[in-house]
């Protein structure tokens, strides 16, 4: 009975969180609190390519490296095939980004309206990964899978050393809620007439 109640509380908390995040995203579009130009926002999104979560391989332990290749490998392959680019993971400080890759992704992100761009930005920032955000935008992976891929090293450490339930559970649910809200917001506003919205 206790486990059932805990599960219900978690589901309710996540639903409330998603709704709250979506409201915040809507207000961000309408109020534009930071006053950034679209060009600057796109530039900042593309900068995540240099430090993308799923592009950095651990040199050790070997078990983690093997897990990264197993879990992230299909995502690299999909990304390169989908956008016809060559994104190569690394174990150095920064991912090497070719002009072709940057131009391709800039064209892709520039195609979003200001509403869907806001959702996409939020997904990138939450997952710390443009690759994961693209996969969510293209419906290639689920929110649950995106969360797992983003937290791969954390989950590896939890399995090895154990978890601090209240802390790790909160982090997991928070990230999942953020990615769910961002993805839903993106798909609800993509190709919509919301760009024509005018304030009274």
PDB file of N, CA and C in Angstrom, residues 53-119:
ATOM      1  N   UNK A  53      26.533  16.395 -23.943  1.00  0.00           N
ATOM      2  CA  UNK A  53      26.620  15.303 -22.964  1.00  0.00           C
ATOM      3  C   UNK A  53      26.933  13.953 -23.597  1.00  0.00           C
ATOM      4  N   UNK A  54      26.277  13.637 -24.713  1.00  0.00           N
ATOM      5  CA  UNK A  54      26.416  12.298 -25.290  1.00  0.00           C
ATOM      6  C   UNK A  54      27.609  12.175 -26.237  1.00  0.00           C
ATOM      7  N   UNK A  55      28.448  13.197 -26.271  1.00  0.00           N
ATOM      8  CA  UNK A  55      29.612  13.147 -27.163  1.00  0.00           C
ATOM      9  C   UNK A  55      30.932  13.027 -26.416  1.00  0.00           C
ATOM     10  N   UNK A  56      30.863  12.928 -25.087  1.00  0.00           N
ATOM     11  CA  UNK A  56      32.091  12.825 -24.301  1.00  0.00           C
ATOM     12  C   UNK A  56      32.237  11.432 -23.707  1.00  0.00           C
ATOM     13  N   UNK A  57      33.276  10.755 -24.137  1.00  0.00           N
ATOM     14  CA  UNK A  57      33.528   9.391 -23.693  1.00  0.00           C
ATOM     15  C   UNK A  57      34.492   9.376 -22.514  1.00  0.00           C
ATOM     16  N   UNK A  58      34.211   8.519 -21.555  1.00  0.00           N
ATOM     17  CA  UNK A  58      35.098   8.363 -20.406  1.00  0.00           C
ATOM     18  C   UNK A  58      36.257   7.446 -20.777  1.00  0.00           C
ATOM     19  N   UNK A  59      37.442   7.782 -20.301  1.00  0.00           N
ATOM     20  CA  UNK A  59      38.592   6.921 -20.548  1.00  0.00           C
ATOM     21  C   UNK A  59      38.589   5.734 -19.590  1.00  0.00           C
ATOM     22  N   UNK A  60      37.989   5.946 -18.434  1.00  0.00           N
ATOM     23  CA  UNK A  60      37.876   4.877 -17.445  1.00  0.00           C
ATOM     24  C   UNK A  60      36.704   5.183 -16.516  1.00  0.00           C
ATOM     25  N   UNK A  61      36.130   4.201 -15.885  1.00  0.00           N
ATOM     26  CA  UNK A  61      36.439   2.775 -16.019  1.00  0.00           C
ATOM     27  C   UNK A  61      35.967   2.219 -17.363  1.00  0.00           C
ATOM     28  N   UNK A  62      36.495   1.093 -17.731  1.00  0.00           N
ATOM     29  CA  UNK A  62      36.165   0.493 -19.018  1.00  0.00           C
ATOM     30  C   UNK A  62      34.687   0.139 -19.118  1.00  0.00           C
ATOM     31  N   UNK A  63      34.092  -0.220 -17.973  1.00  0.00           N
ATOM     32  CA  UNK A  63      32.672  -0.587 -17.983  1.00  0.00           C
ATOM     33  C   UNK A  63      31.798   0.597 -18.391  1.00  0.00           C
ATOM     34  N   UNK A  64      32.165   1.791 -17.930  1.00  0.00           N
ATOM     35  CA  UNK A  64      31.400   2.987 -18.282  1.00  0.00           C
ATOM     36  C   UNK A  64      31.582   3.321 -19.753  1.00  0.00           C
ATOM     37  N   UNK A  65      32.803   3.210 -20.249  1.00  0.00           N
ATOM     38  CA  UNK A  65      33.069   3.474 -21.662  1.00  0.00           C
ATOM     39  C   UNK A  65      32.260   2.523 -22.542  1.00  0.00           C
ATOM     40  N   UNK A  66      32.221   1.261 -22.161  1.00  0.00           N
ATOM     41  CA  UNK A  66      31.455   0.276 -22.930  1.00  0.00           C
ATOM     42  C   UNK A  66      29.966   0.610 -22.906  1.00  0.00           C
ATOM     43  N   UNK A  67      29.481   1.060 -21.749  1.00  0.00           N
ATOM     44  CA  UNK A  67      28.069   1.429 -21.619  1.00  0.00           C
ATOM     45  C   UNK A  67      27.743   2.648 -22.476  1.00  0.00           C
ATOM     46  N   UNK A  68      28.634   3.625 -22.491  1.00  0.00           N
ATOM     47  CA  UNK A  68      28.420   4.822 -23.305  1.00  0.00           C
ATOM     48  C   UNK A  68      28.330   4.471 -24.784  1.00  0.00           C
ATOM     49  N   UNK A  69      29.239   3.631 -25.239  1.00  0.00           N
ATOM     50  CA  UNK A  69      29.223   3.238 -26.649  1.00  0.00           C
ATOM     51  C   UNK A  69      27.953   2.457 -26.988  1.00  0.00           C
ATOM     52  N   UNK A  70      27.526   1.617 -26.062  1.00  0.00           N
ATOM     53  CA  UNK A  70      26.328   0.811 -26.293  1.00  0.00           C
ATOM     54  C   UNK A  70      25.065   1.669 -26.335  1.00  0.00           C
ATOM     55  N   UNK A  71      24.935   2.584 -25.376  1.00  0.00           N
ATOM     56  CA  UNK A  71      23.710   3.379 -25.255  1.00  0.00           C
ATOM     57  C   UNK A  71      23.705   4.603 -26.169  1.00  0.00           C
ATOM     58  N   UNK A  72      24.846   5.275 -26.280  1.00  0.00           N
ATOM     59  CA  UNK A  72      24.912   6.483 -27.097  1.00  0.00           C
ATOM     60  C   UNK A  72      25.193   6.191 -28.564  1.00  0.00           C
ATOM     61  N   UNK A  73      25.810   5.043 -28.848  1.00  0.00           N
ATOM     62  CA  UNK A  73      26.182   4.705 -30.220  1.00  0.00           C
ATOM     63  C   UNK A  73      25.039   4.809 -31.220  1.00  0.00           C
ATOM     64  N   UNK A  74      23.885   4.193 -30.942  1.00  0.00           N
ATOM     65  CA  UNK A  74      22.757   4.294 -31.878  1.00  0.00           C
ATOM     66  C   UNK A  74      22.294   5.737 -32.092  1.00  0.00           C
ATOM     67  N   UNK A  75      22.443   6.572 -31.066  1.00  0.00           N
ATOM     68  CA  UNK A  75      22.044   7.974 -31.184  1.00  0.00           C
ATOM     69  C   UNK A  75      22.998   8.728 -32.104  1.00  0.00           C
ATOM     70  N   UNK A  76      24.303   8.465 -31.980  1.00  0.00           N
ATOM     71  CA  UNK A  76      25.275   9.089 -32.891  1.00  0.00           C
ATOM     72  C   UNK A  76      24.965   8.700 -34.334  1.00  0.00           C
ATOM     73  N   UNK A  77      24.711   7.403 -34.536  1.00  0.00           N
ATOM     74  CA  UNK A  77      24.444   6.909 -35.890  1.00  0.00           C
ATOM     75  C   UNK A  77      23.188   7.555 -36.467  1.00  0.00           C
ATOM     76  N   UNK A  78      22.135   7.617 -35.654  1.00  0.00           N
ATOM     77  CA  UNK A  78      20.893   8.243 -36.118  1.00  0.00           C
ATOM     78  C   UNK A  78      21.131   9.708 -36.468  1.00  0.00           C
ATOM     79  N   UNK A  79      21.807  10.439 -35.584  1.00  0.00           N
ATOM     80  CA  UNK A  79      22.041  11.868 -35.783  1.00  0.00           C
ATOM     81  C   UNK A  79      22.813  12.116 -37.078  1.00  0.00           C
ATOM     82  N   UNK A  80      23.880  11.379 -37.302  1.00  0.00           N
ATOM     83  CA  UNK A  80      24.699  11.568 -38.499  1.00  0.00           C
ATOM     84  C   UNK A  80      23.937  11.216 -39.772  1.00  0.00           C
ATOM     85  N   UNK A  81      23.127  10.168 -39.714  1.00  0.00           N
ATOM     86  CA  UNK A  81      22.343   9.777 -40.890  1.00  0.00           C
ATOM     87  C   UNK A  81      21.202  10.755 -41.152  1.00  0.00           C
ATOM     88  N   UNK A  82      20.545  11.176 -40.086  1.00  0.00           N
ATOM     89  CA  UNK A  82      19.385  12.065 -40.235  1.00  0.00           C
ATOM     90  C   UNK A  82      19.781  13.413 -40.832  1.00  0.00           C
ATOM     91  N   UNK A  83      20.892  13.962 -40.374  1.00  0.00           N
ATOM     92  CA  UNK A  83      21.284  15.306 -40.818  1.00  0.00           C
ATOM     93  C   UNK A  83      22.437  15.287 -41.828  1.00  0.00           C
ATOM     94  N   UNK A  84      22.878  14.073 -42.176  1.00  0.00           N
ATOM     95  CA  UNK A  84      23.961  13.901 -43.147  1.00  0.00           C
ATOM     96  C   UNK A  84      25.196  14.699 -42.745  1.00  0.00           C
ATOM     97  N   UNK A  85      25.612  14.468 -41.513  1.00  0.00           N
ATOM     98  CA  UNK A  85      26.779  15.153 -40.958  1.00  0.00           C
ATOM     99  C   UNK A  85      27.715  14.110 -40.364  1.00  0.00           C
ATOM    100  N   UNK A  86      28.820  14.592 -39.821  1.00  0.00           N
ATOM    101  CA  UNK A  86      29.776  13.695 -39.175  1.00  0.00           C
ATOM    102  C   UNK A  86      30.103  14.240 -37.790  1.00  0.00           C
ATOM    103  N   UNK A  87      29.326  13.801 -36.816  1.00  0.00           N
ATOM    104  CA  UNK A  87      29.567  14.165 -35.420  1.00  0.00           C
ATOM    105  C   UNK A  87      30.331  13.019 -34.773  1.00  0.00           C
ATOM    106  N   UNK A  88      31.538  13.312 -34.310  1.00  0.00           N
ATOM    107  CA  UNK A  88      32.408  12.268 -33.776  1.00  0.00           C
ATOM    108  C   UNK A  88      32.609  12.479 -32.279  1.00  0.00           C
ATOM    109  N   UNK A  89      32.253  11.493 -31.456  1.00  0.00           N
ATOM    110  CA  UNK A  89      32.456  11.616 -30.007  1.00  0.00           C
ATOM    111  C   UNK A  89      33.938  11.706 -29.668  1.00  0.00           C
ATOM    112  N   UNK A  90      34.234  12.227 -28.495  1.00  0.00           N
ATOM    113  CA  UNK A  90      35.623  12.469 -28.125  1.00  0.00           C
ATOM    114  C   UNK A  90      35.833  12.238 -26.633  1.00  0.00           C
ATOM    115  N   UNK A  91      37.090  12.143 -26.234  1.00  0.00           N
ATOM    116  CA  UNK A  91      37.422  12.131 -24.807  1.00  0.00           C
ATOM    117  C   UNK A  91      38.320  13.318 -24.468  1.00  0.00           C
ATOM    118  N   UNK A  92      38.361  14.302 -25.384  1.00  0.00           N
ATOM    119  CA  UNK A  92      39.118  15.527 -25.134  1.00  0.00           C
ATOM    120  C   UNK A  92      38.193  16.582 -24.534  1.00  0.00           C
ATOM    121  N   UNK A  93      38.671  17.815 -24.440  1.00  0.00           N
ATOM    122  CA  UNK A  93      37.911  18.856 -23.747  1.00  0.00           C
ATOM    123  C   UNK A  93      36.698  19.346 -24.529  1.00  0.00           C
ATOM    124  N   UNK A  94      36.818  19.406 -25.861  1.00  0.00           N
ATOM    125  CA  UNK A  94      35.729  19.913 -26.690  1.00  0.00           C
ATOM    126  C   UNK A  94      35.495  19.000 -27.887  1.00  0.00           C
ATOM    127  N   UNK A  95      34.243  18.928 -28.312  1.00  0.00           N
ATOM    128  CA  UNK A  95      33.904  18.174 -29.516  1.00  0.00           C
ATOM    129  C   UNK A  95      34.337  18.989 -30.730  1.00  0.00           C
ATOM    130  N   UNK A  96      34.919  18.324 -31.706  1.00  0.00           N
ATOM    131  CA  UNK A  96      35.334  19.016 -32.926  1.00  0.00           C
ATOM    132  C   UNK A  96      34.124  19.194 -33.837  1.00  0.00           C
ATOM    133  N   UNK A  97      33.797  20.441 -34.133  1.00  0.00           N
ATOM    134  CA  UNK A  97      32.620  20.756 -34.934  1.00  0.00           C
ATOM    135  C   UNK A  97      33.058  21.331 -36.279  1.00  0.00           C
ATOM    136  N   UNK A  98      32.715  20.647 -37.346  1.00  0.00           N
ATOM    137  CA  UNK A  98      33.074  21.122 -38.679  1.00  0.00           C
ATOM    138  C   UNK A  98      32.122  22.243 -39.101  1.00  0.00           C
ATOM    139  N   UNK A  99      32.554  23.106 -40.024  1.00  0.00           N
ATOM    140  CA  UNK A  99      31.664  24.161 -40.532  1.00  0.00           C
ATOM    141  C   UNK A  99      30.386  23.578 -41.135  1.00  0.00           C
ATOM    142  N   UNK A 100      30.510  22.422 -41.797  1.00  0.00           N
ATOM    143  CA  UNK A 100      29.339  21.791 -42.413  1.00  0.00           C
ATOM    144  C   UNK A 100      28.320  21.374 -41.355  1.00  0.00           C
ATOM    145  N   UNK A 101      28.819  20.802 -40.271  1.00  0.00           N
ATOM    146  CA  UNK A 101      27.931  20.377 -39.185  1.00  0.00           C
ATOM    147  C   UNK A 101      27.237  21.581 -38.566  1.00  0.00           C
ATOM    148  N   UNK A 102      27.994  22.612 -38.293  1.00  0.00           N
ATOM    149  CA  UNK A 102      27.412  23.802 -37.671  1.00  0.00           C
ATOM    150  C   UNK A 102      26.376  24.455 -38.587  1.00  0.00           C
ATOM    151  N   UNK A 103      26.704  24.565 -39.868  1.00  0.00           N
ATOM    152  CA  UNK A 103      25.773  25.185 -40.818  1.00  0.00           C
ATOM    153  C   UNK A 103      24.487  24.378 -40.948  1.00  0.00           C
ATOM    154  N   UNK A 104      24.638  23.057 -40.979  1.00  0.00           N
ATOM    155  CA  UNK A 104      23.464  22.189 -41.097  1.00  0.00           C
ATOM    156  C   UNK A 104      22.543  22.349 -39.901  1.00  0.00           C
ATOM    157  N   UNK A 105      23.121  22.351 -38.708  1.00  0.00           N
ATOM    158  CA  UNK A 105      22.307  22.476 -37.509  1.00  0.00           C
ATOM    159  C   UNK A 105      21.735  23.882 -37.360  1.00  0.00           C
ATOM    160  N   UNK A 106      22.465  24.871 -37.845  1.00  0.00           N
ATOM    161  CA  UNK A 106      21.942  26.239 -37.789  1.00  0.00           C
ATOM    162  C   UNK A 106      20.713  26.371 -38.688  1.00  0.00           C
ATOM    163  N   UNK A 107      20.774  25.775 -39.861  1.00  0.00           N
ATOM    164  CA  UNK A 107      19.616  25.800 -40.761  1.00  0.00           C
ATOM    165  C   UNK A 107      18.429  25.085 -40.129  1.00  0.00           C
ATOM    166  N   UNK A 108      18.717  23.978 -39.470  1.00  0.00           N
ATOM    167  CA  UNK A 108      17.649  23.192 -38.834  1.00  0.00           C
ATOM    168  C   UNK A 108      16.966  23.995 -37.729  1.00  0.00           C
ATOM    169  N   UNK A 109      17.758  24.564 -36.834  1.00  0.00           N
ATOM    170  CA  UNK A 109      17.188  25.290 -35.700  1.00  0.00           C
ATOM    171  C   UNK A 109      16.526  26.592 -36.156  1.00  0.00           C
ATOM    172  N   UNK A 110      17.069  27.205 -37.189  1.00  0.00           N
ATOM    173  CA  UNK A 110      16.496  28.445 -37.710  1.00  0.00           C
ATOM    174  C   UNK A 110      15.098  28.225 -38.282  1.00  0.00           C
ATOM    175  N   UNK A 111      14.784  26.992 -38.640  1.00  0.00           N
ATOM    176  CA  UNK A 111      13.473  26.694 -39.223  1.00  0.00           C
ATOM    177  C   UNK A 111      12.353  26.723 -38.182  1.00  0.00           C
ATOM    178  N   UNK A 112      12.699  26.752 -36.896  1.00  0.00           N
ATOM    179  CA  UNK A 112      11.681  26.757 -35.846  1.00  0.00           C
ATOM    180  C   UNK A 112      11.065  28.147 -35.702  1.00  0.00           C
ATOM    181  N   UNK A 113       9.773  28.183 -35.346  1.00  0.00           N
ATOM    182  CA  UNK A 113       9.192  29.472 -34.977  1.00  0.00           C
ATOM    183  C   UNK A 113       9.612  29.799 -33.544  1.00  0.00           C
ATOM    184  N   UNK A 114       9.274  30.984 -33.068  1.00  0.00           N
ATOM    185  CA  UNK A 114       9.787  31.408 -31.758  1.00  0.00           C
ATOM    186  C   UNK A 114       9.232  30.560 -30.618  1.00  0.00           C
ATOM    187  N   UNK A 115       8.065  29.968 -30.822  1.00  0.00           N
ATOM    188  CA  UNK A 115       7.476  29.118 -29.795  1.00  0.00           C
ATOM    189  C   UNK A 115       8.202  27.778 -29.713  1.00  0.00           C
ATOM    190  N   UNK A 116       8.334  27.124 -30.857  1.00  0.00           N
ATOM    191  CA  UNK A 116       8.997  25.819 -30.849  1.00  0.00           C
ATOM    192  C   UNK A 116      10.480  25.957 -30.511  1.00  0.00           C
ATOM    193  N   UNK A 117      11.094  27.083 -30.887  1.00  0.00           N
ATOM    194  CA  UNK A 117      12.490  27.322 -30.520  1.00  0.00           C
ATOM    195  C   UNK A 117      12.640  27.369 -29.003  1.00  0.00           C
ATOM    196  N   UNK A 118      11.667  27.955 -28.327  1.00  0.00           N
ATOM    197  CA  UNK A 118      11.715  28.032 -26.868  1.00  0.00           C
ATOM    198  C   UNK A 118      11.661  26.642 -26.244  1.00  0.00           C
ATOM    199  N   UNK A 119      10.790  25.787 -26.772  1.00  0.00           N
ATOM    200  CA  UNK A 119      10.725  24.415 -26.276  1.00  0.00           C
ATOM    201  C   UNK A 119      12.009  23.656 -26.554  1.00  0.00           C
TER     202      UNK A 119
END
